[in-house]
C-alpha atoms as an extended CHARMM CRD file, in Angstrom:
* protein
*
       121  EXT
         1         1  UNK       CA            -47.7530000000       36.0830000000      -22.9260000000  PROA      1               0.0000000000
         2         2  UNK       CA            -51.5130000000       35.9740000000      -22.8230000000  PROA      2               0.0000000000
         3         3  UNK       CA            -51.7790000000       36.7140000000      -18.9730000000  PROA      3               0.0000000000
         4         4  UNK       CA            -52.6670000000       39.4680000000      -16.4060000000  PROA      4               0.0000000000
         5         5  UNK       CA            -50.4520000000       39.0690000000      -13.4460000000  PROA      5               0.0000000000
         6         6  UNK       CA            -50.6860000000       40.5170000000       -9.8400000000  PROA      6               0.0000000000
         7         7  UNK       CA            -47.6070000000       41.2080000000       -7.8600000000  PROA      7               0.0000000000
         8         8  UNK       CA            -47.1160000000       42.2590000000       -4.2860000000  PROA      8               0.0000000000
         9         9  UNK       CA            -45.4500000000       45.5920000000       -4.2190000000  PROA      9               0.0000000000
        10        10  UNK       CA            -43.8960000000       44.9540000000       -0.9070000000  PROA      10              0.0000000000
        11        11  UNK       CA            -42.2270000000       41.4170000000       -1.6410000000  PROA      11              0.0000000000
        12        12  UNK       CA            -42.4860000000       41.2480000000       -5.3240000000  PROA      12              0.0000000000
        13        13  UNK       CA            -44.3130000000       37.9280000000       -4.9670000000  PROA      13              0.0000000000
        14        14  UNK       CA            -46.6310000000       36.9770000000       -7.5630000000  PROA      14              0.0000000000
        15        15  UNK       CA            -50.2940000000       36.8700000000       -6.0320000000  PROA      15              0.0000000000
        16        16  UNK       CA            -52.4580000000       35.9630000000       -9.0210000000  PROA      16              0.0000000000
        17        17  UNK       CA            -52.1510000000       35.0730000000      -12.5530000000  PROA      17              0.0000000000
        18        18  UNK       CA            -55.0630000000       35.2910000000      -15.1250000000  PROA      18              0.0000000000
        19        19  UNK       CA            -54.6830000000       33.3900000000      -18.2430000000  PROA      19              0.0000000000
        20        20  UNK       CA            -56.5950000000       34.0990000000      -21.2080000000  PROA      20              0.0000000000
        21        21  UNK       CA            -58.1670000000       31.0800000000      -22.8330000000  PROA      21              0.0000000000
        22        22  UNK       CA            -56.9800000000       31.9100000000      -26.2740000000  PROA      22              0.0000000000
        23        23  UNK       CA            -54.1580000000       34.0290000000      -27.7000000000  PROA      23              0.0000000000
        24        24  UNK       CA            -55.0380000000       37.6460000000      -26.5960000000  PROA      24              0.0000000000
        25        25  UNK       CA            -53.1090000000       40.5170000000      -24.9310000000  PROA      25              0.0000000000
        26        26  UNK       CA            -54.2140000000       43.0130000000      -22.3740000000  PROA      26              0.0000000000
        27        27  UNK       CA            -53.1550000000       46.5970000000      -23.1380000000  PROA      27              0.0000000000
        28        28  UNK       CA            -54.8370000000       47.9580000000      -19.9900000000  PROA      28              0.0000000000
        29        29  UNK       CA            -55.9040000000       46.7940000000      -16.5690000000  PROA      29              0.0000000000
        30        30  UNK       CA            -57.2030000000       48.5670000000      -13.4590000000  PROA      30              0.0000000000
        31        31  UNK       CA            -58.2420000000       47.4080000000      -10.1070000000  PROA      31              0.0000000000
        32        32  UNK       CA            -61.8330000000       48.2940000000       -8.7150000000  PROA      32              0.0000000000
        33        33  UNK       CA            -61.8230000000       50.9380000000       -5.8310000000  PROA      33              0.0000000000
        34        34  UNK       CA            -62.6610000000       48.1110000000       -3.2940000000  PROA      34              0.0000000000
        35        35  UNK       CA            -59.8770000000       45.7820000000       -4.7360000000  PROA      35              0.0000000000
        36        36  UNK       CA            -62.3360000000       43.0100000000       -5.5240000000  PROA      36              0.0000000000
        37        37  UNK       CA            -62.3290000000       43.2200000000       -9.2810000000  PROA      37              0.0000000000
        38        38  UNK       CA            -59.8210000000       43.7260000000      -12.0830000000  PROA      38              0.0000000000
        39        39  UNK       CA            -60.7840000000       44.9830000000      -15.5110000000  PROA      39              0.0000000000
        40        40  UNK       CA            -58.6560000000       44.3190000000      -18.6560000000  PROA      40              0.0000000000
        41        41  UNK       CA            -58.9130000000       45.9970000000      -22.0350000000  PROA      41              0.0000000000
        42        42  UNK       CA            -57.9260000000       43.7830000000      -25.1140000000  PROA      42              0.0000000000
        43        43  UNK       CA            -55.2530000000       45.5940000000      -27.2290000000  PROA      43              0.0000000000
        44        44  UNK       CA            -52.0510000000       44.7980000000      -28.9470000000  PROA      44              0.0000000000
        45        45  UNK       CA            -51.5640000000       42.5780000000      -32.0330000000  PROA      45              0.0000000000
        46        46  UNK       CA            -53.8920000000       39.9250000000      -30.7830000000  PROA      46              0.0000000000
        47        47  UNK       CA            -56.6780000000       41.9380000000      -29.1200000000  PROA      47              0.0000000000
        48        48  UNK       CA            -60.0840000000       40.8550000000      -29.4650000000  PROA      48              0.0000000000
        49        49  UNK       CA            -61.6220000000       44.1160000000      -28.9700000000  PROA      49              0.0000000000
        50        50  UNK       CA            -63.2430000000       43.0990000000      -25.4470000000  PROA      50              0.0000000000
        51        51  UNK       CA            -63.4280000000       44.5310000000      -22.0650000000  PROA      51              0.0000000000
        52        52  UNK       CA            -63.3570000000       41.8690000000      -19.2580000000  PROA      52              0.0000000000
        53        53  UNK       CA            -63.9200000000       41.7870000000      -15.5960000000  PROA      53              0.0000000000
        54        54  UNK       CA            -62.2030000000       39.3500000000      -13.3230000000  PROA      54              0.0000000000
        55        55  UNK       CA            -62.1840000000       38.2620000000       -9.6730000000  PROA      55              0.0000000000
        56        56  UNK       CA            -59.2140000000       39.7970000000       -7.9850000000  PROA      56              0.0000000000
        57        57  UNK       CA            -59.3440000000       36.8860000000       -5.5270000000  PROA      57              0.0000000000
        58        58  UNK       CA            -59.6650000000       33.9970000000       -7.9230000000  PROA      58              0.0000000000
        59        59  UNK       CA            -58.8190000000       35.1220000000      -11.4480000000  PROA      59              0.0000000000
        60        60  UNK       CA            -62.2640000000       33.8350000000      -12.6710000000  PROA      60              0.0000000000
        61        61  UNK       CA            -63.8010000000       35.9030000000      -15.4990000000  PROA      61              0.0000000000
        62        62  UNK       CA            -66.8480000000       37.5460000000      -14.3330000000  PROA      62              0.0000000000
        63        63  UNK       CA            -68.1240000000       39.4600000000      -17.4870000000  PROA      63              0.0000000000
        64        64  UNK       CA            -67.0520000000       40.0530000000      -21.0550000000  PROA      64              0.0000000000
        65        65  UNK       CA            -68.1760000000       43.3220000000      -22.8350000000  PROA      65              0.0000000000
        66        66  UNK       CA            -68.3430000000       43.4300000000      -26.5280000000  PROA      66              0.0000000000
        67        67  UNK       CA            -69.0760000000       46.5130000000      -28.6310000000  PROA      67              0.0000000000
        68        68  UNK       CA            -65.6420000000       47.9940000000      -29.5990000000  PROA      68              0.0000000000
        69        69  UNK       CA            -64.7780000000       47.3440000000      -33.2600000000  PROA      69              0.0000000000
        70        70  UNK       CA            -60.9400000000       47.8930000000      -32.6510000000  PROA      70              0.0000000000
        71        71  UNK       CA            -58.4590000000       47.2670000000      -29.9840000000  PROA      71              0.0000000000
        72        72  UNK       CA            -59.2290000000       48.4290000000      -26.4270000000  PROA      72              0.0000000000
        73        73  UNK       CA            -56.2070000000       50.5280000000      -25.1760000000  PROA      73              0.0000000000
        74        74  UNK       CA            -57.4310000000       51.9570000000      -21.8390000000  PROA      74              0.0000000000
        75        75  UNK       CA            -59.7600000000       50.9970000000      -19.1420000000  PROA      75              0.0000000000
        76        76  UNK       CA            -60.7460000000       52.5470000000      -15.7540000000  PROA      76              0.0000000000
        77        77  UNK       CA            -63.3550000000       52.1320000000      -12.8370000000  PROA      77              0.0000000000
        78        78  UNK       CA            -65.4610000000       54.7000000000      -11.7050000000  PROA      78              0.0000000000
        79        79  UNK       CA            -64.9320000000       56.0940000000       -8.2110000000  PROA      79              0.0000000000
        80        80  UNK       CA            -67.8210000000       54.0940000000       -6.7730000000  PROA      80              0.0000000000
        81        81  UNK       CA            -66.8650000000       50.8410000000       -8.6060000000  PROA      81              0.0000000000
        82        82  UNK       CA            -70.2510000000       50.6050000000      -10.3840000000  PROA      82              0.0000000000
        83        83  UNK       CA            -69.2610000000       51.6320000000      -13.8050000000  PROA      83              0.0000000000
        84        84  UNK       CA            -66.2080000000       51.0550000000      -16.3130000000  PROA      84              0.0000000000
        85        85  UNK       CA            -64.9150000000       53.2990000000      -19.0150000000  PROA      85              0.0000000000
        86        86  UNK       CA            -62.9900000000       52.0880000000      -22.0300000000  PROA      86              0.0000000000
        87        87  UNK       CA            -61.1400000000       53.7620000000      -24.9530000000  PROA      87              0.0000000000
        88        88  UNK       CA            -60.2480000000       52.2820000000      -28.1360000000  PROA      88              0.0000000000
        89        89  UNK       CA            -58.5730000000       52.2590000000      -31.5150000000  PROA      89              0.0000000000
        90        90  UNK       CA            -62.2740000000       52.5320000000      -32.9190000000  PROA      90              0.0000000000
        91        91  UNK       CA            -62.0220000000       56.3050000000      -31.9010000000  PROA      91              0.0000000000
        92        92  UNK       CA            -64.7320000000       55.7280000000      -29.1560000000  PROA      92              0.0000000000
        93        93  UNK       CA            -65.2550000000       55.7940000000      -25.4250000000  PROA      93              0.0000000000
        94        94  UNK       CA            -67.7830000000       53.5800000000      -23.9560000000  PROA      94              0.0000000000
        95        95  UNK       CA            -69.2050000000       53.5070000000      -20.3770000000  PROA      95              0.0000000000
        96        96  UNK       CA            -70.3510000000       49.9370000000      -19.1210000000  PROA      96              0.0000000000
        97        97  UNK       CA            -72.2800000000       48.9320000000      -16.1110000000  PROA      97              0.0000000000
        98        98  UNK       CA            -70.3730000000       46.4260000000      -13.4970000000  PROA      98              0.0000000000
        99        99  UNK       CA            -72.8800000000       43.7900000000      -14.9270000000  PROA      99              0.0000000000
       100       100  UNK       CA            -71.4180000000       44.2100000000      -18.3570000000  PROA      100             0.0000000000
       101       101  UNK       CA            -74.1700000000       46.3270000000      -20.0670000000  PROA      101             0.0000000000
       102       102  UNK       CA            -73.1070000000       49.0870000000      -22.3280000000  PROA      102             0.0000000000
       103       103  UNK       CA            -74.3490000000       52.4020000000      -21.0250000000  PROA      103             0.0000000000
       104       104  UNK       CA            -72.8000000000       54.8170000000      -23.2970000000  PROA      104             0.0000000000
       105       105  UNK       CA            -70.9160000000       55.3230000000      -26.4500000000  PROA      105             0.0000000000
       106       106  UNK       CA            -69.2200000000       58.7120000000      -27.0420000000  PROA      106             0.0000000000
       107       107  UNK       CA            -67.8790000000       59.6100000000      -30.3600000000  PROA      107             0.0000000000
       108       108  UNK       CA            -65.9090000000       62.6080000000      -31.7210000000  PROA      108             0.0000000000
       109       109  UNK       CA            -62.4580000000       61.4840000000      -31.4930000000  PROA      109             0.0000000000
       110       110  UNK       CA            -60.5910000000       61.4070000000      -34.8260000000  PROA      110             0.0000000000
       111       111  UNK       CA            -57.7770000000       59.0000000000      -33.5740000000  PROA      111             0.0000000000
       112       112  UNK       CA            -57.1500000000       56.1340000000      -31.2820000000  PROA      112             0.0000000000
       113       113  UNK       CA            -58.1110000000       56.8090000000      -27.6390000000  PROA      113             0.0000000000
       114       114  UNK       CA            -55.2650000000       55.7430000000      -25.4760000000  PROA      114             0.0000000000
       115       115  UNK       CA            -56.0940000000       56.9120000000      -22.1940000000  PROA      115             0.0000000000
       116       116  UNK       CA            -59.4660000000       57.1070000000      -20.1080000000  PROA      116             0.0000000000
       117       117  UNK       CA            -60.4420000000       58.0990000000      -16.5640000000  PROA      117             0.0000000000
       118       118  UNK       CA            -63.4000000000       59.0200000000      -14.3720000000  PROA      118             0.0000000000
       119       119  UNK       CA            -63.4180000000       62.3730000000      -12.5820000000  PROA      119             0.0000000000
       120       120  UNK       CA            -63.4890000000       61.8960000000       -8.7940000000  PROA      120             0.0000000000
       121       121  UNK       CA            -66.8840000000       63.3610000000       -8.5070000000  PROA      121             0.0000000000
């Protein structure tokens, strides 16, 4: 439905709704370790191949990262919250700075990358 929603796990109350400006879908979302930001990966039939960072308080879009050439299936924050990793149907894994700069592009997969994570160290 072109939204990312945050719900209270204690009460079931909706706390935040992030509405995409155009028809898009989020295949993956993650909170930053400090809870201040949300990252979304745009996948699904209307995915626009972007990674976006949002304010977890206001829902305001803070950054849009472009570089993947197909749907983004998975996103995650680094343990220190300063980097983001994304995995895509373009068979790449990319690492981004919190400011939106692409730091690394890792190739070698021969199919879609459905899940990514950082090591705790």
